Short mmCIF file of C-alpha atoms and ligand atoms in Angstrom, two decimals:
data_model
loop_
_atom_site.label_atom_id
_atom_site.label_comp_id
_atom_site.label_asym_id
_atom_site.label_seq_id
_atom_site.Cartn_x
_atom_site.Cartn_y
_atom_site.Cartn_z
CA MET A 1 -30.05 -3.82 -10.06
CA ARG A 2 -32.35 -1.32 -10.20
CA ALA A 3 -33.89 2.02 -8.44
CA GLY A 4 -35.97 0.49 -5.29
CA THR A 5 -34.47 -2.80 -4.86
CA GLU A 6 -34.40 -3.48 -1.50
CA LEU A 7 -30.77 -4.73 0.23
CA ASP A 8 -30.16 -6.18 3.65
CA MET A 9 -27.00 -4.60 4.89
CA LEU A 10 -24.38 -5.59 7.54
CA PRO A 11 -23.24 -2.71 10.43
CA PRO A 12 -19.91 -2.17 9.64
CA ALA A 13 -17.57 -4.52 11.72
CA GLY A 14 -13.86 -4.54 12.62
CA ALA A 15 -11.82 -4.24 15.68
CA PHE A 16 -9.37 -1.76 14.51
CA THR A 17 -11.02 1.32 16.55
CA PRO A 18 -9.51 3.51 18.97
CA GLY A 19 -11.49 3.05 22.25
CA SER A 20 -11.77 6.68 23.00
CA LEU A 21 -12.08 9.45 20.07
CA ASP A 22 -10.82 11.42 22.69
CA GLY A 23 -7.40 10.61 23.57
CA ASP A 24 -4.19 11.08 21.82
CA LEU A 25 -3.59 8.61 18.83
CA LEU A 26 -0.15 7.64 17.21
CA LEU A 27 -1.15 6.41 13.78
CA LEU A 28 1.37 4.58 11.22
CA ALA A 29 0.54 3.42 7.52
CA GLY A 30 2.51 2.06 4.62
CA GLY A 31 1.23 2.67 1.72
CA SER A 32 -2.41 1.61 1.33
CA GLY A 33 -2.45 1.00 4.85
CA ILE A 34 -3.94 4.68 4.97
CA THR A 35 -6.91 3.44 4.05
CA PRO A 36 -8.32 2.83 7.29
CA MET A 37 -6.13 5.53 9.35
CA LEU A 38 -7.91 8.28 7.20
CA SER A 39 -11.01 6.82 8.89
CA ILE A 40 -9.39 7.31 12.13
CA VAL A 41 -8.18 10.63 11.59
CA LYS A 42 -11.22 12.00 9.86
CA SER A 43 -13.83 10.40 12.98
CA ALA A 44 -11.54 11.72 15.68
CA LEU A 45 -11.42 15.28 13.86
CA ALA A 46 -15.20 15.36 13.46
CA HIS A 47 -16.18 14.00 16.90
CA GLY A 48 -13.19 13.77 19.13
CA THR A 49 -10.76 16.24 21.07
CA GLY A 50 -7.20 14.26 20.93
CA ARG A 51 -4.18 14.99 19.02
CA LEU A 52 -3.00 12.77 16.08
CA THR A 53 0.34 12.04 14.68
CA LEU A 54 0.36 10.36 11.45
CA VAL A 55 3.48 8.55 9.99
CA TYR A 56 3.14 7.56 6.56
CA ALA A 57 5.82 5.71 4.51
CA ASN A 58 5.90 5.76 0.76
CA ARG A 59 7.84 4.71 -2.27
CA ASP A 60 7.92 8.69 -3.62
CA PRO A 61 5.70 11.78 -3.71
CA ALA A 62 3.54 10.38 -6.72
CA SER A 63 2.42 7.14 -4.66
CA VAL A 64 1.28 9.03 -1.34
CA ILE A 65 -2.47 7.77 -1.71
CA PHE A 66 -4.95 10.78 0.32
CA ASP A 67 -2.05 13.50 -0.23
CA ALA A 68 -4.50 16.44 -0.89
CA GLU A 69 -7.29 15.39 1.59
CA LEU A 70 -4.64 14.64 4.19
CA ARG A 71 -3.14 18.30 3.55
CA ALA A 72 -6.56 20.27 3.86
CA LEU A 73 -7.18 17.86 7.20
CA ALA A 74 -3.59 19.00 8.20
CA VAL A 75 -4.22 22.87 7.67
CA ARG A 76 -7.56 22.80 9.30
CA HIS A 77 -6.69 20.99 12.44
CA PRO A 78 -2.94 22.53 12.81
CA ASP A 79 -3.26 21.89 16.80
CA ARG A 80 -4.75 18.31 16.22
CA LEU A 81 -3.17 16.66 13.26
CA CYS A 82 0.60 16.33 12.52
CA VAL A 83 1.33 14.18 9.41
CA ALA A 84 5.20 13.17 8.70
CA HIS A 85 5.98 11.66 5.37
CA TRP A 86 8.24 9.21 4.97
CA LEU A 87 9.75 8.80 1.08
CA ASP A 88 11.41 5.51 0.40
CA GLY A 89 12.73 7.25 -2.46
CA ALA A 90 14.30 9.91 -0.53
CA GLN A 91 15.17 8.12 3.01
CA GLY A 92 15.31 4.33 1.91
CA PRO A 93 13.16 1.56 3.19
CA PRO A 94 11.84 2.79 6.57
CA THR A 95 13.89 0.96 9.87
CA ALA A 96 13.10 0.43 13.11
CA GLU A 97 15.90 2.99 14.05
CA GLY A 98 15.22 5.55 11.43
CA LEU A 99 11.22 5.60 12.73
CA ALA A 100 12.09 5.97 16.22
CA PRO A 101 12.59 9.92 16.56
CA LEU A 102 9.57 10.28 14.77
CA LEU A 103 7.91 8.41 17.72
CA SER A 104 9.45 8.86 20.73
CA ALA A 105 7.74 11.84 22.01
CA HIS A 106 4.71 10.07 21.71
CA ALA A 107 5.23 6.79 23.91
CA GLY A 108 2.26 7.85 26.00
CA ARG A 109 -0.40 7.25 23.36
CA ASP A 110 -2.31 4.41 21.64
CA ALA A 111 -0.68 3.29 18.64
CA PHE A 112 -2.11 1.75 15.29
CA VAL A 113 -0.09 0.18 12.48
CA CYS A 114 -1.19 -0.64 9.24
CA GLY A 115 0.64 -1.41 5.76
CA PRO A 116 2.36 -4.02 4.37
CA GLU A 117 4.27 -7.31 6.45
CA PRO A 118 7.42 -5.82 6.40
CA PHE A 119 6.25 -2.24 7.08
CA VAL A 120 4.43 -3.56 9.67
CA ALA A 121 7.34 -5.59 11.43
CA VAL A 122 9.36 -2.58 11.43
CA ALA A 123 6.97 0.06 12.99
CA CYS A 124 6.09 -2.66 15.68
CA ARG A 125 9.75 -3.03 16.38
CA SER A 126 10.32 1.05 16.76
CA LEU A 127 7.34 1.36 19.00
CA GLU A 128 8.15 -1.17 21.56
CA ALA A 129 11.88 0.26 21.35
CA VAL A 130 10.49 3.53 21.91
CA GLY A 131 8.48 2.08 24.79
CA LEU A 132 4.86 1.22 23.96
CA PRO A 133 3.61 -1.60 25.86
CA ALA A 134 2.29 -4.26 23.44
CA ASP A 135 -1.39 -3.74 24.50
CA ARG A 136 -0.98 -0.31 23.42
CA ILE A 137 0.35 -1.27 19.64
CA HIS A 138 -3.11 -2.21 17.45
CA ILE A 139 -2.10 -3.94 14.19
CA GLU A 140 -4.52 -4.17 10.98
CA ARG A 141 -2.72 -6.97 9.23
CA TRP A 142 -3.97 -8.16 5.42
CA ASP A 143 -2.54 -11.29 4.42
CA SER A 144 -0.29 -10.87 1.45
CA THR A 145 0.77 -14.55 1.12
CA VAL A 146 1.23 -15.32 -2.59
CA ASP A 147 1.77 -18.72 -3.78
CA VAL A 148 4.66 -18.18 -6.55
CA SER A 149 5.62 -21.84 -5.92
CA GLY A 150 4.03 -22.71 -9.45
CA GLU A 151 5.54 -24.69 -12.63
CA PRO A 152 7.55 -21.81 -14.78
CA VAL A 153 5.88 -21.57 -17.77
CA ALA A 154 7.95 -18.25 -19.20
CA THR A 155 10.94 -15.88 -18.00
CA ALA A 156 9.87 -12.49 -16.97
CA GLU A 157 13.26 -9.95 -17.69
CA VAL A 158 12.39 -6.90 -16.06
CA ASP A 159 14.00 -3.61 -15.90
CA LEU A 160 13.48 -1.62 -12.37
CA ASP A 161 15.24 0.64 -10.48
CA GLY A 162 18.15 0.46 -12.62
CA GLN A 163 19.13 -3.17 -12.64
CA VAL A 164 17.48 -5.98 -14.82
CA ARG A 165 16.38 -9.38 -13.45
CA ARG A 166 15.46 -12.72 -14.91
CA LEU A 167 12.55 -14.14 -13.18
CA PRO A 168 10.93 -17.78 -14.06
CA TRP A 169 7.55 -17.12 -14.05
CA PRO A 170 4.52 -19.85 -13.42
CA ALA A 171 1.47 -20.00 -15.25
CA GLN A 172 -0.85 -18.43 -12.70
CA THR A 173 1.12 -15.91 -10.87
CA ARG A 174 1.04 -12.35 -11.90
CA LEU A 175 4.02 -10.27 -12.25
CA LEU A 176 3.70 -7.71 -9.53
CA ASP A 177 3.71 -11.16 -6.82
CA LEU A 178 6.81 -12.75 -8.89
CA LEU A 179 8.50 -9.29 -8.40
CA ILE A 180 7.65 -8.98 -4.46
CA ALA A 181 8.72 -12.38 -4.18
CA ALA A 182 12.01 -11.80 -5.48
CA GLY A 183 12.95 -8.67 -3.27
CA LEU A 184 12.11 -6.29 -5.70
CA ASN A 185 10.37 -3.28 -4.73
CA PRO A 186 7.93 -2.44 -7.75
CA PRO A 187 5.26 0.35 -7.35
CA TYR A 188 1.66 -0.77 -6.75
CA SER A 189 -1.41 0.04 -4.60
CA CYS A 190 -4.95 -1.80 -5.01
CA ARG A 191 -3.77 -4.68 -6.64
CA GLN A 192 -7.15 -5.16 -7.99
CA GLY A 193 -6.33 -3.93 -11.36
CA THR A 194 -8.28 -0.18 -11.04
CA CYS A 195 -5.83 1.91 -9.81
CA GLY A 196 -2.81 2.01 -12.88
CA ALA A 197 0.20 2.09 -10.16
CA CYS A 198 1.73 -0.74 -10.90
CA ALA A 199 1.37 0.03 -14.40
CA CYS A 200 4.84 -0.53 -16.50
CA ARG A 201 5.53 -1.54 -20.28
CA VAL A 202 6.13 -5.08 -22.13
CA VAL A 203 9.16 -4.26 -24.36
CA SER A 204 8.22 -7.75 -26.01
CA GLY A 205 6.32 -10.77 -25.29
CA GLU A 206 2.84 -11.02 -24.14
CA VAL A 207 0.92 -10.97 -21.01
CA GLU A 208 -2.78 -11.34 -20.61
CA LEU A 209 -4.74 -9.29 -17.94
CA VAL A 210 -6.65 -10.91 -15.29
CA HIS A 211 -8.86 -7.69 -14.96
CA ASN A 212 -8.35 -3.95 -15.99
CA GLU A 213 -10.24 -1.09 -15.45
CA VAL A 214 -7.66 1.82 -16.13
CA LEU A 215 -5.83 0.77 -19.48
CA GLU A 216 -7.22 1.52 -22.89
CA ASP A 217 -6.54 0.72 -26.32
CA GLU A 218 -4.14 3.40 -26.85
CA ASP A 219 -2.29 2.12 -23.54
CA PHE A 220 -2.37 -0.79 -24.81
CA ALA A 221 -0.92 0.14 -28.39
CA GLU A 222 2.09 1.73 -26.45
CA GLY A 223 3.18 -1.49 -24.56
CA TYR A 224 1.14 -0.58 -20.92
CA THR A 225 -0.27 -3.25 -18.61
CA LEU A 226 -0.73 -3.64 -15.18
CA ALA A 227 1.49 -5.81 -13.13
CA CYS A 228 -1.12 -6.92 -10.45
CA GLN A 229 -2.99 -8.37 -13.42
CA ALA A 230 -0.23 -9.64 -15.53
CA LEU A 231 0.13 -13.26 -16.58
CA PRO A 232 2.57 -14.41 -19.19
CA ARG A 233 1.61 -15.73 -22.17
CA SER A 234 4.71 -16.22 -24.42
CA GLU A 235 8.25 -17.84 -23.07
CA THR A 236 9.76 -14.59 -22.79
CA VAL A 237 8.27 -11.16 -21.26
CA VAL A 238 10.44 -8.20 -21.40
CA VAL A 239 9.26 -5.54 -19.09
CA THR A 240 10.34 -2.11 -18.18
CA TYR A 241 9.26 0.66 -15.18
CA SER A 242 11.63 3.06 -16.79
S1 FES B 301 -1.84 -1.94 -8.39
FE1 FES B 301 -3.76 -1.00 -8.58
S2 FES B 301 -3.94 -1.79 -11.18
FE2 FES B 301 -2.21 -2.54 -10.35
#
């Protein structure tokens, strides 16, 4: 595209927005589900008068996206923005019972929920348990359905969270999807090969990356790869997250 090129653009669209920026809101985000929440937070703080409570679940402190920006907003608006972090590493995966004490004081607000499907399910159960009516719970879903049913062509041997698992690996299944489908909890964020959050190391065997905007030659030389983009290219691939 050259400077001066004219583009026809559609206006922003979507239904995951508060009816009013002046009402108090309860926001629940899991991982990259923070993206629409940050837009709501910034819009409400800039153009509204409501108070915002954000409950934000992540694997560990290093995986908290927009951490610095949220801290700065909370410092600038101490009476209007409260951020409560939930870290799986310290507290275990979120549960409806565990979230309830963070939500119960705000049961009169509209709630917005965005994140991976298991987080959304737990958050909604907790909101209902503390008395929020279903019509005040707004959910942003993304389709995370991944087909891992292809014929295995390789075996992945994965060292993650102190456990080693051997998994049959279909040719067109990305390593991250394989691990999630097996019930493991690997780190990731964008799933597009652009952030590096899913990086792990190939100890032996070969993979091919579908897309990579993160790793350099020296990273590959040390064995690093992106689980969200890795397809098997040898019979056995040994991978470690340690
Ligand atoms: S999750 Fe972002 S590069 Fe893999």
